[in-house]
Amino acid sequence: MLHKGVDPNELIKELSEEEKKNTLGEVDILLNHQIQSRYRSQFQTSVTIPRYVVPEEGVEPEVAYRFISSDLDLDGKPGLNCASFVNTYCDDNMRQLTLDNLTKNLSDVDEYPAMMDIHARCISFLSNLWHAPSGSSPIGSATTGSSEAIHLGGLAMKQRWRESRQAAGKDVSKPNIIMGANAQVALEKFARYFDVEARLVPVCEESHHCLDLTKVKDLLDENTIGVFCILGSTYTGHFEPVEELAKLLDEYEAETGIDIPIHVDGASGAFIAPFVFPDLKWDFSIPRVVSINTSGHKFGLATAGLGWIVWRDESFLPKYLVFELKYLGGVEQSFTLNFSRPGFEVIQQYYLFLTLGREGFKYTHSSSMSNARLLSRLLELSGYFEVVSDIHRKKGDFNTEPKNFFTSDEATDFNYGLPVVAFKLSKKLKADAPYLQQEMISQLLRAKGYIIPNYPLPPSEGDVEILRVVVRQNMSADLVASLVRDAIHVVEYLYSHNQNLTHAFNSASHMQQNKHHKLKPIKHPKGHRHGSYRGTC
């Protein structure tokens, strides 16, 4: 995440000018032209700590610890963060393994051979989990999250396309890649950062807010390096149809002779589908799928900072992109965008594979799916909300109209998807209270501690806003019930206070954007306002 540096002198000037305009009380800001906080050590000595410049002298470690901890107390509660896919739980043994290996460098194969062997075992586990063909030589790497992994998968497809074109004496100046308009920002970053034209396939309600297969062929040509297919949309949790896409590309190759590979972005779904939906065909069992990425720190249940990418065979990773490194004492092959990085997340992942096994992952994710279906049903039962996601409906049923609930103990009887609940205000409530805004619900729930984003669907459906809850392993059925009660209370409160409250909310939002620390109002792209949704995952 990019942040601009703060000029302490300019900030003090602005705050000083603000002080002249109001009488809210004394602000302790002017001392050596620094924004300062006074802290007392255990000996009751007053310590002044600057916030935006490096202090001339250090402070005692205990004082620094307490000072930083007091700042971090302002962060949200992970258990109530319903916006993020990222796991925040680890048991005591995993925490101890993390502390024991906190300083290990994943890139130093000579110093940490045991950790590198654990890395290799994880690649084997994932290759097996994703049905790498017998007799193939799958190859892969840990990465800093799925964003880096997606870029590596895209780069491999681009280089293979380039080598094939060059061998045929053809132009290589206009590569393009296909993805749905619902693509997570990392996929679009790949295209922009590596000079590949991003051809976005529109999404619609009929395509379940994902890549529309009926529009893919029109965008394909000899310059298409591949297709990103998303197993778990960040918008609504739907799985894109990998097998159907592969059949379409088979037909296209039969017609044109052009071979176009698939990279599956399984950031979330590649750790859900193998355990919850074993009947779904989406992985290396499909010959056209050449690479898959996932986030170990999402439904892989490790902590933040871990992604994985695996190619079905080493032939799909061009040698041109692989570097041999010898200056650390051994010989290492490297294909990552960064080099030195922590290795403890890889150890966490291995620990989770061993302690949970297939049954443990199945139980954990099936429980999350069950709670997500419960949340969906309760929201619909309230009459105030319409659920856009489909995981609580019988397989093949995508009718959003209220009706009798489908019940089953088998997850495979329901539509495929992530344990994600995307919902919006019901048509009836909108008709009764046209002044009621979904963003108000998001903000008032935030006051209760919940973080639930409100944001528009992809550009082709950008006039529809949804609220979204990611049901992770730490969301129990009791918390689901509490959330629904609080959401209903917020809606009824807003409904009873009608337009006056709406006007006050809009005025407060405007003041917040324009007054806080003299920051300029946030400008959103025309026709695609992101509401309160500030994250990417």
GROMACS .gro file of C-alpha atoms in nm, residues 188-399:
model
  212
  188GLU     CA    1  -0.551  -0.583  -1.376
  189LYS     CA    2  -0.220  -0.479  -1.219
  190PHE     CA    3  -0.046  -0.761  -1.405
  191ALA     CA    4  -0.175  -0.631  -1.737
  192ARG     CA    5  -0.083  -0.271  -1.664
  193TYR     CA    6   0.257  -0.336  -1.509
  194PHE     CA    7   0.373  -0.582  -1.776
  195ASP     CA    8   0.237  -0.411  -2.088
  196VAL     CA    9  -0.040  -0.656  -2.171
  197GLU     CA   10  -0.376  -0.534  -2.298
  198ALA     CA   11  -0.648  -0.631  -2.051
  199ARG     CA   12  -0.962  -0.738  -2.234
  200LEU     CA   13  -1.239  -0.735  -1.977
  201VAL     CA   14  -1.538  -0.957  -2.040
  202PRO     CA   15  -1.860  -0.790  -1.914
  203VAL     CA   16  -2.045  -0.956  -1.628
  204CYS     CA   17  -2.417  -0.965  -1.565
  205GLU     CA   18  -2.680  -1.126  -1.345
  206GLU     CA   19  -2.723  -1.407  -1.599
  207SER     CA   20  -2.351  -1.488  -1.580
  208HIS     CA   21  -2.375  -1.477  -1.198
  209HIS     CA   22  -2.172  -1.154  -1.191
  210CYS     CA   23  -1.869  -1.340  -1.334
  211LEU     CA   24  -1.699  -1.385  -1.671
  212ASP     CA   25  -1.971  -1.421  -1.939
  213LEU     CA   26  -1.876  -1.720  -2.157
  214THR     CA   27  -2.102  -1.601  -2.440
  215LYS     CA   28  -1.877  -1.298  -2.489
  216VAL     CA   29  -1.532  -1.458  -2.458
  217LYS     CA   30  -1.482  -1.577  -2.818
  218ASP     CA   31  -1.529  -1.227  -2.958
  219LEU     CA   32  -1.223  -1.109  -2.763
  220LEU     CA   33  -0.983  -1.392  -2.854
  221ASP     CA   34  -0.719  -1.364  -3.125
  222GLU     CA   35  -0.363  -1.476  -3.206
  223ASN     CA   36  -0.223  -1.222  -2.956
  224THR     CA   37  -0.412  -1.363  -2.658
  225ILE     CA   38  -0.154  -1.498  -2.413
  226GLY     CA   39  -0.414  -1.667  -2.192
  227VAL     CA   40  -0.728  -1.633  -1.984
  228PHE     CA   41  -0.746  -1.557  -1.612
  229CYS     CA   42  -1.032  -1.763  -1.469
  230ILE     CA   43  -1.136  -1.678  -1.113
  231LEU     CA   44  -1.228  -1.951  -0.869
  232GLY     CA   45  -1.404  -1.729  -0.618
  233SER     CA   46  -1.497  -1.374  -0.714
  234THR     CA   47  -1.414  -1.116  -0.448
  235TYR     CA   48  -1.742  -0.943  -0.530
  236THR     CA   49  -1.994  -1.221  -0.472
  237GLY     CA   50  -1.796  -1.541  -0.407
  238HIS     CA   51  -1.913  -1.715  -0.727
  239PHE     CA   52  -1.682  -1.962  -0.901
  240GLU     CA   53  -1.617  -1.899  -1.269
  241PRO     CA   54  -1.676  -2.207  -1.489
  242VAL     CA   55  -1.323  -2.333  -1.560
  243GLU     CA   56  -1.431  -2.655  -1.732
  244GLU     CA   57  -1.682  -2.478  -1.960
  245LEU     CA   58  -1.421  -2.213  -2.047
  246ALA     CA   59  -1.171  -2.488  -2.136
  247LYS     CA   60  -1.425  -2.649  -2.371
  248LEU     CA   61  -1.483  -2.312  -2.538
  249LEU     CA   62  -1.107  -2.267  -2.589
  250ASP     CA   63  -1.084  -2.624  -2.725
  251GLU     CA   64  -1.348  -2.533  -2.984
  252TYR     CA   65  -1.162  -2.211  -3.067
  253GLU     CA   66  -0.835  -2.400  -3.119
  254ALA     CA   67  -1.013  -2.652  -3.344
  255GLU     CA   68  -1.143  -2.362  -3.553
  256THR     CA   69  -0.829  -2.145  -3.565
  257GLY     CA   70  -0.531  -2.357  -3.457
  258ILE     CA   71  -0.460  -2.106  -3.175
  259ASP     CA   72  -0.379  -2.267  -2.840
  260ILE     CA   73  -0.478  -2.044  -2.546
  261PRO     CA   74  -0.397  -2.156  -2.189
  262ILE     CA   75  -0.586  -2.091  -1.865
  263HIS     CA   76  -0.442  -1.963  -1.540
  264VAL     CA   77  -0.680  -2.024  -1.248
  265ASP     CA   78  -0.683  -1.748  -0.989
  266GLY     CA   79  -0.774  -1.963  -0.691
  267ALA     CA   80  -0.673  -1.701  -0.434
  268SER     CA   81  -0.962  -1.816  -0.215
  269GLY     CA   82  -1.130  -2.102  -0.398
  270ALA     CA   83  -0.828  -2.329  -0.450
  271PHE     CA   84  -0.831  -2.406  -0.077
  272ILE     CA   85  -1.212  -2.443  -0.067
  273ALA     CA   86  -1.300  -2.652  -0.374
  274PRO     CA   87  -1.077  -2.958  -0.309
  275PHE     CA   88  -1.229  -3.013   0.035
  276VAL     CA   89  -1.587  -2.886   0.006
  277PHE     CA   90  -1.664  -2.951  -0.362
  278PRO     CA   91  -1.459  -3.257  -0.463
  279ASP     CA   92  -1.699  -3.320  -0.753
  280LEU     CA   93  -1.609  -2.988  -0.920
  281LYS     CA   94  -1.365  -3.010  -1.212
  282TRP     CA   95  -1.151  -2.696  -1.218
  283ASP     CA   96  -0.782  -2.778  -1.165
  284PHE     CA   97  -0.497  -2.962  -1.343
  285SER     CA   98  -0.742  -3.240  -1.427
  286ILE     CA   99  -0.829  -3.002  -1.712
  287PRO     CA  100  -0.536  -3.012  -1.961
  288ARG     CA  101  -0.576  -2.647  -2.060
  289VAL     CA  102  -0.512  -2.527  -1.704
  290VAL     CA  103  -0.137  -2.461  -1.696
  291SER     CA  104  -0.100  -2.280  -1.361
  292ILE     CA  105  -0.291  -2.214  -1.039
  293ASN     CA  106  -0.234  -1.964  -0.761
  294THR     CA  107  -0.380  -1.947  -0.413
  295SER     CA  108  -0.344  -1.751  -0.090
  296GLY     CA  109  -0.213  -1.954   0.200
  297HIS     CA  110  -0.315  -1.667   0.426
  298LYS     CA  111  -0.682  -1.687   0.327
  299PHE     CA  112  -0.854  -2.025   0.334
  300GLY     CA  113  -0.513  -2.191   0.360
  301LEU     CA  114  -0.545  -2.064   0.720
  302ALA     CA  115  -0.188  -1.930   0.755
  303THR     CA  116  -0.130  -1.566   0.850
  304ALA     CA  117  -0.084  -1.271   0.616
  305GLY     CA  118   0.200  -1.272   0.366
  306LEU     CA  119   0.176  -1.612   0.198
  307GLY     CA  120   0.074  -1.703  -0.154
  308TRP     CA  121   0.144  -2.006  -0.373
  309ILE     CA  122   0.178  -2.070  -0.745
  310VAL     CA  123   0.212  -2.411  -0.908
  311TRP     CA  124   0.257  -2.499  -1.277
  312ARG     CA  125   0.121  -2.837  -1.394
  313ASP     CA  126   0.465  -2.918  -1.541
  314GLU     CA  127   0.801  -2.744  -1.550
  315SER     CA  128   0.767  -2.713  -1.930
  316PHE     CA  129   0.505  -2.441  -1.871
  317LEU     CA  130   0.758  -2.223  -1.685
  318PRO     CA  131   0.996  -2.081  -1.950
  319LYS     CA  132   1.365  -2.122  -1.864
  320TYR     CA  133   1.419  -1.761  -1.968
  321LEU     CA  134   1.236  -1.644  -1.656
  322VAL     CA  135   1.424  -1.865  -1.408
  323PHE     CA  136   1.741  -1.730  -1.243
  324GLU     CA  137   2.019  -1.935  -1.089
  325LEU     CA  138   2.164  -1.777  -0.774
  326LYS     CA  139   2.496  -1.891  -0.633
  327TYR     CA  140   2.624  -1.610  -0.411
  328LEU     CA  141   2.466  -1.735  -0.086
  329GLY     CA  142   2.677  -2.050  -0.086
  330GLY     CA  143   2.446  -2.292  -0.264
  331VAL     CA  144   2.268  -2.295  -0.597
  332GLU     CA  145   1.906  -2.185  -0.605
  333GLN     CA  146   1.661  -2.146  -0.889
  334SER     CA  147   1.444  -1.840  -0.842
  335PHE     CA  148   1.136  -1.706  -1.016
  336THR     CA  149   0.976  -1.447  -0.790
  337LEU     CA  150   0.935  -1.070  -0.807
  338ASN     CA  151   1.110  -1.017  -0.475
  339PHE     CA  152   1.396  -1.203  -0.313
  340SER     CA  153   1.446  -1.202   0.064
  341ARG     CA  154   1.125  -1.264   0.254
  342PRO     CA  155   1.014  -1.431   0.579
  343GLY     CA  156   0.989  -1.808   0.577
  344PHE     CA  157   0.772  -1.861   0.883
  345GLU     CA  158   0.446  -1.851   0.682
  346VAL     CA  159   0.563  -2.154   0.482
  347ILE     CA  160   0.628  -2.335   0.809
  348GLN     CA  161   0.278  -2.235   0.924
  349GLN     CA  162   0.129  -2.382   0.607
  350TYR     CA  163   0.313  -2.709   0.652
  351TYR     CA  164   0.199  -2.725   1.016
  352LEU     CA  165  -0.162  -2.675   0.902
  353PHE     CA  166  -0.135  -2.948   0.639
  354LEU     CA  167  -0.007  -3.189   0.904
  355THR     CA  168  -0.243  -3.101   1.189
  356LEU     CA  169  -0.564  -3.062   0.987
  357GLY     CA  170  -0.519  -3.310   0.705
  358ARG     CA  171  -0.792  -3.342   0.444
  359GLU     CA  172  -1.061  -3.411   0.704
  360GLY     CA  173  -0.966  -3.109   0.913
  361PHE     CA  174  -0.971  -2.870   0.615
  362LYS     CA  175  -1.302  -3.022   0.503
  363TYR     CA  176  -1.459  -2.979   0.846
  364THR     CA  177  -1.331  -2.621   0.890
  365HIS     CA  178  -1.443  -2.497   0.549
  366SER     CA  179  -1.770  -2.691   0.555
  367SER     CA  180  -1.852  -2.519   0.884
  368SER     CA  181  -1.782  -2.180   0.727
  369MET     CA  182  -2.003  -2.270   0.431
  370SER     CA  183  -2.281  -2.381   0.667
  371ASN     CA  184  -2.263  -2.054   0.862
  372ALA     CA  185  -2.261  -1.855   0.537
  373ARG     CA  186  -2.578  -2.035   0.425
  374LEU     CA  187  -2.736  -1.964   0.766
  375LEU     CA  188  -2.651  -1.595   0.732
  376SER     CA  189  -2.799  -1.588   0.380
  377ARG     CA  190  -3.125  -1.744   0.494
  378LEU     CA  191  -3.164  -1.517   0.796
  379LEU     CA  192  -3.104  -1.206   0.586
  380GLU     CA  193  -3.368  -1.315   0.335
  381LEU     CA  194  -3.607  -1.415   0.612
  382SER     CA  195  -3.591  -1.060   0.754
  383GLY     CA  196  -3.756  -0.926   0.438
  384TYR     CA  197  -3.517  -0.632   0.439
  385PHE     CA  198  -3.246  -0.787   0.223
  386GLU     CA  199  -3.201  -0.972  -0.105
  387VAL     CA  200  -2.903  -1.209  -0.122
  388VAL     CA  201  -2.701  -1.183  -0.444
  389SER     CA  202  -2.468  -1.476  -0.374
  390ASP     CA  203  -2.605  -1.825  -0.442
  391ILE     CA  204  -2.428  -2.074  -0.213
  392HIS     CA  205  -2.747  -2.130  -0.006
  393ARG     CA  206  -2.953  -2.230  -0.309
  394LYS     CA  207  -2.993  -2.577  -0.459
  395LYS     CA  208  -2.736  -2.656  -0.727
  396GLY     CA  209  -2.852  -2.504  -1.055
  397ASP     CA  210  -3.103  -2.270  -0.887
  398PHE     CA  211  -3.013  -1.901  -0.922
  399ASN     CA  212  -3.357  -1.752  -0.863
   0.00000   0.00000   0.00000
